[in-house]
PDB file of C-alpha atoms in Angstrom:
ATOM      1  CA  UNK A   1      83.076  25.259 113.310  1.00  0.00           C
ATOM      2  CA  UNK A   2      83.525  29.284 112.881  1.00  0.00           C
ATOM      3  CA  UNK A   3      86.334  30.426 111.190  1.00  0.00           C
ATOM      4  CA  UNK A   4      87.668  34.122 110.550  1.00  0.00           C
ATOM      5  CA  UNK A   5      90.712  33.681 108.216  1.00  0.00           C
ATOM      6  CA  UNK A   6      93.062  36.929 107.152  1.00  0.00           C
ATOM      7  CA  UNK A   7      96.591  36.908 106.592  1.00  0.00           C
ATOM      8  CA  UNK A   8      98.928  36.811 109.223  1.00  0.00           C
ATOM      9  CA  UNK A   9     101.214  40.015 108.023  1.00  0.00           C
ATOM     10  CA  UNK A  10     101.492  42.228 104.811  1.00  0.00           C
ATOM     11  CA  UNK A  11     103.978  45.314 104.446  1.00  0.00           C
ATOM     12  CA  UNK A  12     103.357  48.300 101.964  1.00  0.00           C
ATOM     13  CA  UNK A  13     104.875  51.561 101.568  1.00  0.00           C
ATOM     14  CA  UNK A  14     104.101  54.674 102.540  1.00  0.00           C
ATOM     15  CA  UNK A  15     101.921  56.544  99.945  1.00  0.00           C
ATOM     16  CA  UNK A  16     100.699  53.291  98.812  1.00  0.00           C
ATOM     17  CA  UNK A  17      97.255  51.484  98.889  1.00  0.00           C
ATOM     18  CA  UNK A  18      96.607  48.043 100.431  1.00  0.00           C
ATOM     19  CA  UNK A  19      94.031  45.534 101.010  1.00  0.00           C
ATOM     20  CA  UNK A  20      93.566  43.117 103.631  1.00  0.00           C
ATOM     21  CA  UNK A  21      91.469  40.294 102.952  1.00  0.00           C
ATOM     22  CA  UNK A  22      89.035  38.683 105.384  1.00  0.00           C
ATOM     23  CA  UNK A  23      86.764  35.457 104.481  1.00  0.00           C
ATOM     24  CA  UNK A  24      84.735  33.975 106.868  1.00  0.00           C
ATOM     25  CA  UNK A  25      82.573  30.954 108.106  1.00  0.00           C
ATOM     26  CA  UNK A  26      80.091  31.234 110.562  1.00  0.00           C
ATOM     27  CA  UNK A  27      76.792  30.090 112.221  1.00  0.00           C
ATOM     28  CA  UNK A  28      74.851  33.033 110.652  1.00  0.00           C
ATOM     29  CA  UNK A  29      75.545  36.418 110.015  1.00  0.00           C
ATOM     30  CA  UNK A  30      74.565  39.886 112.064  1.00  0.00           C
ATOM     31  CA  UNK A  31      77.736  41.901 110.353  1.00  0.00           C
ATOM     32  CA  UNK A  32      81.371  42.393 109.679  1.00  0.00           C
ATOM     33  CA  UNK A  33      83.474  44.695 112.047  1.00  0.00           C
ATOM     34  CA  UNK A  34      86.644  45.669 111.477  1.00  0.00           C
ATOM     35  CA  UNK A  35      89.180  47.080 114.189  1.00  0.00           C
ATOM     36  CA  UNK A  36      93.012  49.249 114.213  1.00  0.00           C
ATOM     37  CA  UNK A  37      95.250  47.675 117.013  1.00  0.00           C
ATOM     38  CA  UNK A  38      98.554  49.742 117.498  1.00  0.00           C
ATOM     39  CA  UNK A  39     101.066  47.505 119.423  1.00  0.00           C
ATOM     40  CA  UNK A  40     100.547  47.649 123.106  1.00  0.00           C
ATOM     41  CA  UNK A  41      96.820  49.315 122.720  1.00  0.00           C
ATOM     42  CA  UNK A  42      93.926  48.890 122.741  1.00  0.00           C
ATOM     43  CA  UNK A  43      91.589  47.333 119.861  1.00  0.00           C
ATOM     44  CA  UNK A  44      89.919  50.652 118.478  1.00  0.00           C
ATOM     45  CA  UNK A  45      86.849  50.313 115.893  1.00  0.00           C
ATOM     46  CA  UNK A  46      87.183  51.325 112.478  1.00  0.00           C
ATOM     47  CA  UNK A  47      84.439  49.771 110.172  1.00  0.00           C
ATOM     48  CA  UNK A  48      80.971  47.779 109.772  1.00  0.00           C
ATOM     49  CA  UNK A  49      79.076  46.188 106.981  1.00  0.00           C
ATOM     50  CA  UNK A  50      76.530  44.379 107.618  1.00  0.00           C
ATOM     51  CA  UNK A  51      75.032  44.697 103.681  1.00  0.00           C
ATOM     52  CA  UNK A  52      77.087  44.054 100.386  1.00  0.00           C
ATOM     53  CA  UNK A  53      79.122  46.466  99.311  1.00  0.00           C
ATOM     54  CA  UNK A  54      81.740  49.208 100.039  1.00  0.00           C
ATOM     55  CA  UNK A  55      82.039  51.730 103.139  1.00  0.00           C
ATOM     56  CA  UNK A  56      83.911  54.552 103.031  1.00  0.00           C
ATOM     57  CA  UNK A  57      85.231  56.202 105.841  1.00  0.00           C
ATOM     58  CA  UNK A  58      88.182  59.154 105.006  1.00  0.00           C
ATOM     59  CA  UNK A  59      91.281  56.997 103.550  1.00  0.00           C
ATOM     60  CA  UNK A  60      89.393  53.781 104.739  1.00  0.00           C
ATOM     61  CA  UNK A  61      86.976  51.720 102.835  1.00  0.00           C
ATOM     62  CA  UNK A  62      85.469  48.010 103.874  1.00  0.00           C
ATOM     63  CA  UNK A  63      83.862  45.870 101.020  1.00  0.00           C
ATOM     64  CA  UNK A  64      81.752  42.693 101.598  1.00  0.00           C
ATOM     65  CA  UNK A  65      80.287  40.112  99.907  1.00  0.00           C
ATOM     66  CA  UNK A  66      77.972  37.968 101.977  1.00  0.00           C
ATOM     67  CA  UNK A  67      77.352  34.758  99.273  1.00  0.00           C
ATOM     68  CA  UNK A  68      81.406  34.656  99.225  1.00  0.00           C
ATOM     69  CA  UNK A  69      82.136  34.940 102.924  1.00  0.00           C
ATOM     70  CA  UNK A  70      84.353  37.348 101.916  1.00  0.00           C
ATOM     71  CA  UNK A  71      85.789  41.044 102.823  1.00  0.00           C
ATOM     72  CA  UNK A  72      88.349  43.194 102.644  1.00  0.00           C
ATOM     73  CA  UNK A  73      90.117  46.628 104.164  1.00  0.00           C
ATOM     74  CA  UNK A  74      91.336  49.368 101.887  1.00  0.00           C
ATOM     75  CA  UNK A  75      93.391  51.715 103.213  1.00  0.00           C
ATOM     76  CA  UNK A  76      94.694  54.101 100.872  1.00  0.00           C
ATOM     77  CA  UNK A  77      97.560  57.228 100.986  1.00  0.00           C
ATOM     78  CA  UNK A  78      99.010  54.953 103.761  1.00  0.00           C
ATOM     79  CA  UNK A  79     100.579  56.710 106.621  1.00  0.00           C
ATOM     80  CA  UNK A  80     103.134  55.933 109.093  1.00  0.00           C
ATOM     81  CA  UNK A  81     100.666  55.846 111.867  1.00  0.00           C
ATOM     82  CA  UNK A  82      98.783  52.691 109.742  1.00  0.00           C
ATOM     83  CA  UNK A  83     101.560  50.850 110.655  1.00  0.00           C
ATOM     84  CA  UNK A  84      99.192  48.498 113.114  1.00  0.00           C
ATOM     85  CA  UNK A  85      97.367  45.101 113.301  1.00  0.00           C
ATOM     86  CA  UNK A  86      94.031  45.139 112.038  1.00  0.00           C
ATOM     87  CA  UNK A  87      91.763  42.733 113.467  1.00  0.00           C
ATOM     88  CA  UNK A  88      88.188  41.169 111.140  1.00  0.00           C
ATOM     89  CA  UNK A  89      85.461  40.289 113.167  1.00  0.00           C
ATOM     90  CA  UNK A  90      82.508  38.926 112.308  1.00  0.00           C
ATOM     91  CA  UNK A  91      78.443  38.858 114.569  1.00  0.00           C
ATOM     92  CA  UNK A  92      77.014  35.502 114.862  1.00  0.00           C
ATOM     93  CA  UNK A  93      73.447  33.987 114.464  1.00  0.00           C
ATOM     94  CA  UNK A  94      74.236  34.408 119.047  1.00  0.00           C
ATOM     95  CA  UNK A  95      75.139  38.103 118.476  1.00  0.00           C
ATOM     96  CA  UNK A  96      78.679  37.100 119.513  1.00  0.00           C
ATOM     97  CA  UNK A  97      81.784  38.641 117.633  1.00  0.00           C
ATOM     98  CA  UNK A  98      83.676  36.035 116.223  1.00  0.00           C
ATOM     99  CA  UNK A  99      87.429  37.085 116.235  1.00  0.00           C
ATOM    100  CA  UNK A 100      90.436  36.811 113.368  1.00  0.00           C
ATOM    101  CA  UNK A 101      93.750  36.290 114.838  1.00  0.00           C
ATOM    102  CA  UNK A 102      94.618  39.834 113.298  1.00  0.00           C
ATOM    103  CA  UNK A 103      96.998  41.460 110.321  1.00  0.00           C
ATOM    104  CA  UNK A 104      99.906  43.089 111.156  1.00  0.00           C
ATOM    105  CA  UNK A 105     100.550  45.687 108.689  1.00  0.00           C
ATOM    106  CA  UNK A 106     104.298  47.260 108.249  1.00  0.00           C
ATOM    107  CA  UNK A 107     104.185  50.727 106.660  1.00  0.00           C
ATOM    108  CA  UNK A 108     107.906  51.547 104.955  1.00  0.00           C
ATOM    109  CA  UNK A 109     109.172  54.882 104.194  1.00  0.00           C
TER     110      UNK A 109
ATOM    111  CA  UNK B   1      90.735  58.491 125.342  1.00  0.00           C
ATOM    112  CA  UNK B   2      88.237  55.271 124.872  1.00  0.00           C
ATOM    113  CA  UNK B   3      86.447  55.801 128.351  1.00  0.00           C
ATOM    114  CA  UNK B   4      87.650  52.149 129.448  1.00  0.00           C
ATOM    115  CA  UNK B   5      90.381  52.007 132.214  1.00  0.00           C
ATOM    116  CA  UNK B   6      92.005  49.221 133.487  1.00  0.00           C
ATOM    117  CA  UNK B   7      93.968  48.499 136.516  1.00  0.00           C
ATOM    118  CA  UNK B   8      96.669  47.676 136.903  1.00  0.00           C
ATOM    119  CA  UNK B   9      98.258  47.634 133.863  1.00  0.00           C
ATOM    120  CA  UNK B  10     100.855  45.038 134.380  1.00  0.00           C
ATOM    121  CA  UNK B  11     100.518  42.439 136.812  1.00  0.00           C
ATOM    122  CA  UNK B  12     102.939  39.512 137.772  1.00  0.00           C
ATOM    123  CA  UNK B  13     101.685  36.789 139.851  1.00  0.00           C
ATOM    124  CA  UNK B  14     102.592  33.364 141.113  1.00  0.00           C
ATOM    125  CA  UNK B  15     100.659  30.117 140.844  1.00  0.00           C
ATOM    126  CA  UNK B  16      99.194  30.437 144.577  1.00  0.00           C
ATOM    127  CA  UNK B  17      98.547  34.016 144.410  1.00  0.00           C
ATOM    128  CA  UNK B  18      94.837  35.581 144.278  1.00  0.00           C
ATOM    129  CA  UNK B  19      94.714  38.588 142.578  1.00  0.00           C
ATOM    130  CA  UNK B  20      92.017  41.023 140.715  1.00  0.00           C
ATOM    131  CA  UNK B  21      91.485  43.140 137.416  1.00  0.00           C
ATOM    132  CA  UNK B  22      89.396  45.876 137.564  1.00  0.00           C
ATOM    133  CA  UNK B  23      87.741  47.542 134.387  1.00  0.00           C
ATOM    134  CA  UNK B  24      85.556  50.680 134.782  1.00  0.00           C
ATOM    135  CA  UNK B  25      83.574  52.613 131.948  1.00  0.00           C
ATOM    136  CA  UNK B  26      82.483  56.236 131.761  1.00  0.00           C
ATOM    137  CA  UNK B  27      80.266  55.842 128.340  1.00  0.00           C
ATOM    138  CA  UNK B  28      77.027  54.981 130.018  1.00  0.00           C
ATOM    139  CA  UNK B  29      76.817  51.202 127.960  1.00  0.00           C
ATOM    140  CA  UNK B  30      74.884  48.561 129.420  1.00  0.00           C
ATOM    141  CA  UNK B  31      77.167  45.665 127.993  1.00  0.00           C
ATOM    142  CA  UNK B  32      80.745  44.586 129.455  1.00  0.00           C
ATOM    143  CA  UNK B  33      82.935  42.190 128.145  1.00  0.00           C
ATOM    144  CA  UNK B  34      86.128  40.357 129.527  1.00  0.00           C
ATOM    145  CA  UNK B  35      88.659  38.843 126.518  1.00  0.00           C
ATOM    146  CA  UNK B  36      91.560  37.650 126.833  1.00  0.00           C
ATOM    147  CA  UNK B  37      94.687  38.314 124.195  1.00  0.00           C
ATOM    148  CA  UNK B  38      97.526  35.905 123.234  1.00  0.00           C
ATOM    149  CA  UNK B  39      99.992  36.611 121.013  1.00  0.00           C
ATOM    150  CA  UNK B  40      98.843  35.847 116.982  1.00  0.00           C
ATOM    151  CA  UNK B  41      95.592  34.381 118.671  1.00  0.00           C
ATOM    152  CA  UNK B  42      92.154  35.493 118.098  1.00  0.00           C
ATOM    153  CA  UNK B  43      90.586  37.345 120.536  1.00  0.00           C
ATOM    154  CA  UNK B  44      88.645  35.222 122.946  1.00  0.00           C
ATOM    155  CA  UNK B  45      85.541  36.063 124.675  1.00  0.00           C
ATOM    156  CA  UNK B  46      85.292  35.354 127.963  1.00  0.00           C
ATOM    157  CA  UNK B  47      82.701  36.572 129.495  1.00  0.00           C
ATOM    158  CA  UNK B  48      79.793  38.865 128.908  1.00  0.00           C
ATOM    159  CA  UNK B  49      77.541  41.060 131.276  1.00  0.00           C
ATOM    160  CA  UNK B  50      74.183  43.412 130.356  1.00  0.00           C
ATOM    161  CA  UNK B  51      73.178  45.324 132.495  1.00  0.00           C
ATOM    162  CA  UNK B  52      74.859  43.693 135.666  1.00  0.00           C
ATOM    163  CA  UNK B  53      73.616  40.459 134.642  1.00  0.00           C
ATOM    164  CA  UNK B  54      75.938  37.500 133.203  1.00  0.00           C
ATOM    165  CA  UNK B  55      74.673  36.259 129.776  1.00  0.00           C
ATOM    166  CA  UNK B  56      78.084  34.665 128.656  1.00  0.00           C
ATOM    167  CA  UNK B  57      80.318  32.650 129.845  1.00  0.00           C
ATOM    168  CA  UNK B  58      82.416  30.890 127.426  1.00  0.00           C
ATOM    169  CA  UNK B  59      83.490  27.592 129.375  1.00  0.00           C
ATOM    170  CA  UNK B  60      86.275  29.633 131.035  1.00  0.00           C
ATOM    171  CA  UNK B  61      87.516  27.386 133.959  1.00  0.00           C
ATOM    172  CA  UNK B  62      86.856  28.642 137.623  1.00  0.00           C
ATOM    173  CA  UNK B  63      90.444  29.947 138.438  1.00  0.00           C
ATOM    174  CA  UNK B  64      88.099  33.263 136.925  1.00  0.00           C
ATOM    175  CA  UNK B  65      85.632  34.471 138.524  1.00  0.00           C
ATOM    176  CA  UNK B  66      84.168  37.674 137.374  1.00  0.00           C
ATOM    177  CA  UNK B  67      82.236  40.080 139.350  1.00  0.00           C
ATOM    178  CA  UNK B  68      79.971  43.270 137.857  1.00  0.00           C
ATOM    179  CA  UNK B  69      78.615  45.108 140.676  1.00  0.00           C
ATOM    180  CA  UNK B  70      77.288  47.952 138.943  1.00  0.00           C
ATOM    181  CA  UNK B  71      76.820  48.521 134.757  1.00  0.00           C
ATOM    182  CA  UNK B  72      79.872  50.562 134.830  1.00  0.00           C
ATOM    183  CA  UNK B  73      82.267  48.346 136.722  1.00  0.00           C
ATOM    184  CA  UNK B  74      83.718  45.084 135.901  1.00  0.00           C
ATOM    185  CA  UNK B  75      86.181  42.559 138.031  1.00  0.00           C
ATOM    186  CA  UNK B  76      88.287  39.532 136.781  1.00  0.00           C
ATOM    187  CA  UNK B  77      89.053  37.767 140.328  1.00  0.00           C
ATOM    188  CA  UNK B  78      92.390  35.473 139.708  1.00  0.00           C
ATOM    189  CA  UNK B  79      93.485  32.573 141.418  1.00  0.00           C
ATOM    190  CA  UNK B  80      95.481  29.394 141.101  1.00  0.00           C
ATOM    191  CA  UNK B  81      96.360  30.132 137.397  1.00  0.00           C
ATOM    192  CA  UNK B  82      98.902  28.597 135.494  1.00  0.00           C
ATOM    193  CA  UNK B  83     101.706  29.755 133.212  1.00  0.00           C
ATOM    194  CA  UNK B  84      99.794  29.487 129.984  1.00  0.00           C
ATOM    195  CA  UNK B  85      97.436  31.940 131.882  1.00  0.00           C
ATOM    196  CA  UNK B  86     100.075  34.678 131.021  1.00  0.00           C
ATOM    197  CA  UNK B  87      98.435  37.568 128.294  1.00  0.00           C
ATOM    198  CA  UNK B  88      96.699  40.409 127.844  1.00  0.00           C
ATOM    199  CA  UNK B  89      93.394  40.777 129.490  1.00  0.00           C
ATOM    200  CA  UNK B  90      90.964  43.406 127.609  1.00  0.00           C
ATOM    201  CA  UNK B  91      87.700  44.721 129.173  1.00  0.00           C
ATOM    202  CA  UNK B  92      85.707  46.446 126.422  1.00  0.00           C
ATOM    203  CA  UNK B  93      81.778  47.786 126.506  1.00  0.00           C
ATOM    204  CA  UNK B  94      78.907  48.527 124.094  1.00  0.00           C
ATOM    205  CA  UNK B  95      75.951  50.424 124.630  1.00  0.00           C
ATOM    206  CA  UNK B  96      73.755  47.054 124.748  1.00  0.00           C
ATOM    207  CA  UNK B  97      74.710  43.465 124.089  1.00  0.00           C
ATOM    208  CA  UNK B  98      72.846  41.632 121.359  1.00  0.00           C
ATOM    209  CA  UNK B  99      72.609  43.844 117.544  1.00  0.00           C
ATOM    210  CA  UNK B 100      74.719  46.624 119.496  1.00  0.00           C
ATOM    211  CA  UNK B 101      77.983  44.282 120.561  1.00  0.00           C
ATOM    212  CA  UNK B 102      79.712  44.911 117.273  1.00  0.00           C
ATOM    213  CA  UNK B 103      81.187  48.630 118.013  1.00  0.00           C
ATOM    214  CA  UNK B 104      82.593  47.482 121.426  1.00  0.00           C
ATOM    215  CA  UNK B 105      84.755  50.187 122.936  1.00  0.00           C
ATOM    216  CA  UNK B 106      88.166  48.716 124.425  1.00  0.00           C
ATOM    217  CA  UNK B 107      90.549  49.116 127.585  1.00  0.00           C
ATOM    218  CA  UNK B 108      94.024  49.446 127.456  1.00  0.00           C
ATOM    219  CA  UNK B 109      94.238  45.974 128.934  1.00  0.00           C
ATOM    220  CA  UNK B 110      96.009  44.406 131.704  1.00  0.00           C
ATOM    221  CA  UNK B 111      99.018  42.387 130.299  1.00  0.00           C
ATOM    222  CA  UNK B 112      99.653  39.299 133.024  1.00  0.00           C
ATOM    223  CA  UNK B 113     102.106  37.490 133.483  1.00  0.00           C
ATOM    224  CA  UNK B 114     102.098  34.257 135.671  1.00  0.00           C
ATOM    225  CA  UNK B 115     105.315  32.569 137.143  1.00  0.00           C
TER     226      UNK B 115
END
Protein backbone atom coordinates (compact mmCIF):
# COMPACT_ATOMS: atom_id res chain seq x y z
CA UNK A 1 0.00 0.00 0.00
CA UNK A 2 1.10 3.92 -0.06
CA UNK A 3 2.29 5.31 2.90
CA UNK A 4 3.32 9.05 3.79
CA UNK A 5 4.75 8.85 7.37
CA UNK A 6 5.86 12.28 9.41
CA UNK A 7 5.57 12.86 12.92
CA UNK A 8 2.50 13.63 14.47
CA UNK A 9 3.75 16.99 16.49
CA UNK A 10 7.19 18.69 17.27
CA UNK A 11 7.57 22.10 19.28
CA UNK A 12 10.67 24.49 18.90
CA UNK A 13 11.34 27.88 19.97
CA UNK A 14 11.22 30.90 18.51
CA UNK A 15 14.56 31.89 16.84
CA UNK A 16 15.28 28.32 16.46
CA UNK A 17 15.65 25.92 13.42
CA UNK A 18 13.65 22.70 12.91
CA UNK A 19 13.19 19.86 10.67
CA UNK A 20 10.33 17.83 9.90
CA UNK A 21 10.90 14.59 8.50
CA UNK A 22 8.83 12.93 5.78
CA UNK A 23 9.58 9.23 4.33
CA UNK A 24 7.48 7.77 1.98
CA UNK A 25 6.20 4.61 0.05
CA UNK A 26 4.50 4.79 -3.01
CA UNK A 27 3.46 3.30 -6.42
CA UNK A 28 5.98 5.53 -8.29
CA UNK A 29 7.10 8.84 -7.97
CA UNK A 30 6.07 12.33 -9.95
CA UNK A 31 7.36 14.63 -6.78
CA UNK A 32 7.26 15.71 -3.21
CA UNK A 33 4.97 18.71 -2.17
CA UNK A 34 4.97 20.18 0.86
CA UNK A 35 2.08 22.46 2.35
CA UNK A 36 1.60 25.30 5.67
CA UNK A 37 -1.90 24.65 7.30
CA UNK A 38 -2.72 27.36 10.02
CA UNK A 39 -5.58 25.98 12.24
CA UNK A 40 -8.94 26.59 10.75
CA UNK A 41 -7.37 27.42 7.05
CA UNK A 42 -6.81 26.45 4.35
CA UNK A 43 -3.83 24.05 3.11
CA UNK A 44 -1.47 26.73 1.39
CA UNK A 45 1.64 25.40 -0.80
CA UNK A 46 5.02 25.92 0.27
CA UNK A 47 7.54 23.52 -1.51
CA UNK A 48 8.33 20.86 -4.42
CA UNK A 49 11.11 18.52 -5.25
CA UNK A 50 10.74 16.38 -7.58
CA UNK A 51 14.90 15.78 -8.02
CA UNK A 52 17.43 15.05 -5.09
CA UNK A 53 18.46 17.61 -3.23
CA UNK A 54 17.70 20.89 -1.33
CA UNK A 55 15.18 23.87 -2.24
CA UNK A 56 15.41 26.95 -0.84
CA UNK A 57 12.76 29.24 -0.57
CA UNK A 58 13.45 32.54 2.03
CA UNK A 59 13.69 30.82 5.68
CA UNK A 60 12.36 27.53 4.05
CA UNK A 61 14.32 24.77 2.55
CA UNK A 62 12.95 21.04 1.39
CA UNK A 63 15.61 18.22 0.93
CA UNK A 64 14.92 14.82 -0.76
CA UNK A 65 16.36 11.77 -1.33
CA UNK A 66 14.50 9.57 -3.77
CA UNK A 67 16.58 5.92 -3.17
CA UNK A 68 15.67 6.60 0.72
CA UNK A 69 12.03 7.59 0.40
CA UNK A 70 12.95 10.19 2.42
CA UNK A 71 12.49 14.19 3.01
CA UNK A 72 12.49 16.74 5.18
CA UNK A 73 11.32 20.65 5.95
CA UNK A 74 13.75 23.19 7.31
CA UNK A 75 12.47 26.06 8.57
CA UNK A 76 14.87 28.26 10.07
CA UNK A 77 14.72 31.87 12.31
CA UNK A 78 11.29 30.37 13.30
CA UNK A 79 8.55 32.82 13.78
CA UNK A 80 5.45 32.95 15.68
CA UNK A 81 3.36 32.81 12.61
CA UNK A 82 5.20 29.06 11.84
CA UNK A 83 3.32 27.96 14.52
CA UNK A 84 1.06 25.60 11.97
CA UNK A 85 0.63 21.99 10.68
CA UNK A 86 2.62 21.18 7.83
CA UNK A 87 1.30 18.63 5.65
CA UNK A 88 4.04 16.07 3.08
CA UNK A 89 2.57 15.00 0.08
CA UNK A 90 3.80 12.98 -2.31
CA UNK A 91 2.58 12.47 -6.77
CA UNK A 92 1.96 8.99 -7.71
CA UNK A 93 2.87 6.77 -10.78
CA UNK A 94 -1.59 8.04 -11.29
CA UNK A 95 -0.53 11.71 -10.83
CA UNK A 96 -2.53 11.58 -7.58
CA UNK A 97 -1.16 13.38 -4.36
CA UNK A 98 -0.77 11.01 -1.79
CA UNK A 99 -1.45 12.75 1.62
CA UNK A 100 0.53 12.63 5.29
CA UNK A 101 -1.74 12.99 8.14
CA UNK A 102 0.23 16.35 8.84
CA UNK A 103 2.83 17.93 11.65
CA UNK A 104 1.68 20.20 13.96
CA UNK A 105 4.40 22.46 14.84
CA UNK A 106 4.26 24.64 18.30
CA UNK A 107 6.49 27.73 18.10
CA UNK A 108 7.41 28.98 21.97
CA UNK A 109 8.50 32.34 22.88
CA UNK B 1 -6.64 35.54 -0.80
CA UNK B 2 -6.25 31.87 -2.58
CA UNK B 3 -9.04 32.57 -5.28
CA UNK B 4 -11.09 29.44 -3.88
CA UNK B 5 -14.38 30.25 -1.98
CA UNK B 6 -16.53 28.07 -0.36
CA UNK B 7 -20.01 28.22 0.82
CA UNK B 8 -21.17 28.00 3.42
CA UNK B 9 -18.65 27.80 5.74
CA UNK B 10 -20.26 25.87 8.46
CA UNK B 11 -23.02 23.66 7.89
CA UNK B 12 -25.07 21.44 10.38
CA UNK B 13 -27.30 18.88 9.04
CA UNK B 14 -29.40 15.93 10.08
CA UNK B 15 -29.34 12.37 8.79
CA UNK B 16 -32.49 12.98 6.36
CA UNK B 17 -31.47 16.29 5.26
CA UNK B 18 -30.17 17.07 1.52
CA UNK B 19 -27.92 19.70 1.41
CA UNK B 20 -25.04 21.25 -1.03
CA UNK B 21 -21.35 22.68 -0.99
CA UNK B 22 -20.47 24.95 -3.42
CA UNK B 23 -16.73 25.75 -4.41
CA UNK B 24 -15.97 28.43 -7.06
CA UNK B 25 -12.43 29.48 -8.49
CA UNK B 26 -11.28 32.75 -10.02
CA UNK B 27 -7.58 31.41 -11.17
CA UNK B 28 -8.60 30.21 -14.58
CA UNK B 29 -7.34 26.19 -13.67
CA UNK B 30 -8.81 23.48 -15.51
CA UNK B 31 -8.56 20.90 -12.53
CA UNK B 32 -10.99 20.77 -9.34
CA UNK B 33 -10.73 18.67 -6.55
CA UNK B 34 -13.15 17.73 -3.60
CA UNK B 35 -11.18 16.29 -0.17
CA UNK B 36 -12.39 15.74 2.69
CA UNK B 37 -10.47 16.58 6.26
CA UNK B 38 -10.69 14.65 9.58
CA UNK B 39 -9.01 15.46 12.41
CA UNK B 40 -5.05 13.88 12.49
CA UNK B 41 -6.20 12.09 9.17
CA UNK B 42 -4.63 12.41 5.87
CA UNK B 43 -6.22 14.28 3.46
CA UNK B 44 -8.49 12.22 1.29
CA UNK B 45 -9.25 12.70 -2.25
CA UNK B 46 -12.46 12.48 -3.24
CA UNK B 47 -13.08 13.39 -6.30
CA UNK B 48 -11.39 14.96 -9.26
CA UNK B 49 -12.68 17.02 -12.35
CA UNK B 50 -10.56 18.50 -15.66
CA UNK B 51 -11.98 20.49 -17.46
CA UNK B 52 -15.72 19.73 -16.46
CA UNK B 53 -15.10 16.20 -16.89
CA UNK B 54 -14.85 13.56 -13.86
CA UNK B 55 -11.54 11.58 -13.98
CA UNK B 56 -11.58 10.52 -10.20
CA UNK B 57 -13.64 9.19 -8.08
CA UNK B 58 -12.17 7.51 -5.18
CA UNK B 59 -14.93 4.83 -4.18
CA UNK B 60 -16.75 7.60 -2.27
CA UNK B 61 -20.27 6.12 -1.52
CA UNK B 62 -23.36 7.77 -3.30
CA UNK B 63 -24.71 9.86 -0.29
CA UNK B 64 -22.06 12.38 -2.62
CA UNK B 65 -22.77 13.32 -5.57
CA UNK B 66 -20.70 15.97 -7.14
CA UNK B 67 -21.66 18.23 -9.86
CA UNK B 68 -19.07 20.65 -12.10
CA UNK B 69 -21.08 22.60 -14.41
CA UNK B 70 -18.56 24.83 -15.64
CA UNK B 71 -14.35 24.65 -15.06
CA UNK B 72 -14.72 27.23 -12.48
CA UNK B 73 -17.52 25.84 -10.36
CA UNK B 74 -17.72 22.83 -8.28
CA UNK B 75 -20.82 21.19 -6.12
CA UNK B 76 -20.72 18.47 -3.33
CA UNK B 77 -24.63 17.46 -3.27
CA UNK B 78 -25.27 15.79 0.41
CA UNK B 79 -27.73 13.45 1.43
CA UNK B 80 -28.52 10.71 3.89
CA UNK B 81 -25.05 11.02 5.60
CA UNK B 82 -24.13 9.73 8.75
CA UNK B 83 -22.38 11.04 11.85
CA UNK B 84 -18.92 9.91 10.92
CA UNK B 85 -19.69 12.13 7.81
CA UNK B 86 -18.94 15.16 10.14
CA UNK B 87 -15.39 17.22 8.87
CA UNK B 88 -13.99 19.56 6.91
CA UNK B 89 -14.72 19.54 3.27
CA UNK B 90 -11.84 21.32 1.06
CA UNK B 91 -12.31 22.21 -2.66
CA UNK B 92 -8.89 23.06 -4.09
CA UNK B 93 -7.79 23.62 -8.05
CA UNK B 94 -4.68 23.40 -10.27
CA UNK B 95 -4.13 24.75 -13.51
CA UNK B 96 -4.40 21.08 -15.13
CA UNK B 97 -4.70 17.69 -13.51
CA UNK B 98 -2.04 15.13 -14.30
CA UNK B 99 2.09 16.63 -13.85
CA UNK B 100 0.29 20.04 -12.77
CA UNK B 101 -1.94 18.57 -9.59
CA UNK B 102 0.91 19.00 -7.17
CA UNK B 103 0.60 23.00 -6.51
CA UNK B 104 -3.20 22.69 -5.89
CA UNK B 105 -4.60 25.97 -4.63
CA UNK B 106 -7.11 25.43 -1.56
CA UNK B 107 -10.59 26.77 -0.18
CA UNK B 108 -11.21 27.74 3.12
CA UNK B 109 -13.35 24.65 3.45
CA UNK B 110 -16.71 23.90 4.64
CA UNK B 111 -16.48 22.31 8.18
CA UNK B 112 -19.83 19.86 8.53
CA UNK B 113 -21.20 18.66 11.01
CA UNK B 114 -23.92 15.86 10.91
CA UNK B 115 -26.40 15.08 13.84
Amino acid sequence: GQNIDQPTEMTATEGAIVQINCTYQTSGFNGLFWYQQHAGEAPTFLSYNVLDGLEEKGRFSSFLSRSKGYSYLLLKELQMKDSASYLCAVMDSNYQLIWGAGTKLIIKP
Amino acid sequence: ETGVTQTPRHLVMGMTNKKSLKCEQHLGHNAMYWYKQSAKKPLELMFVYNFKEQTENNSVPSRFSPECPNSSHLFLHLHTLQPEDSALYLCASSPQDRQGAGEQYFGPGTRLTVT
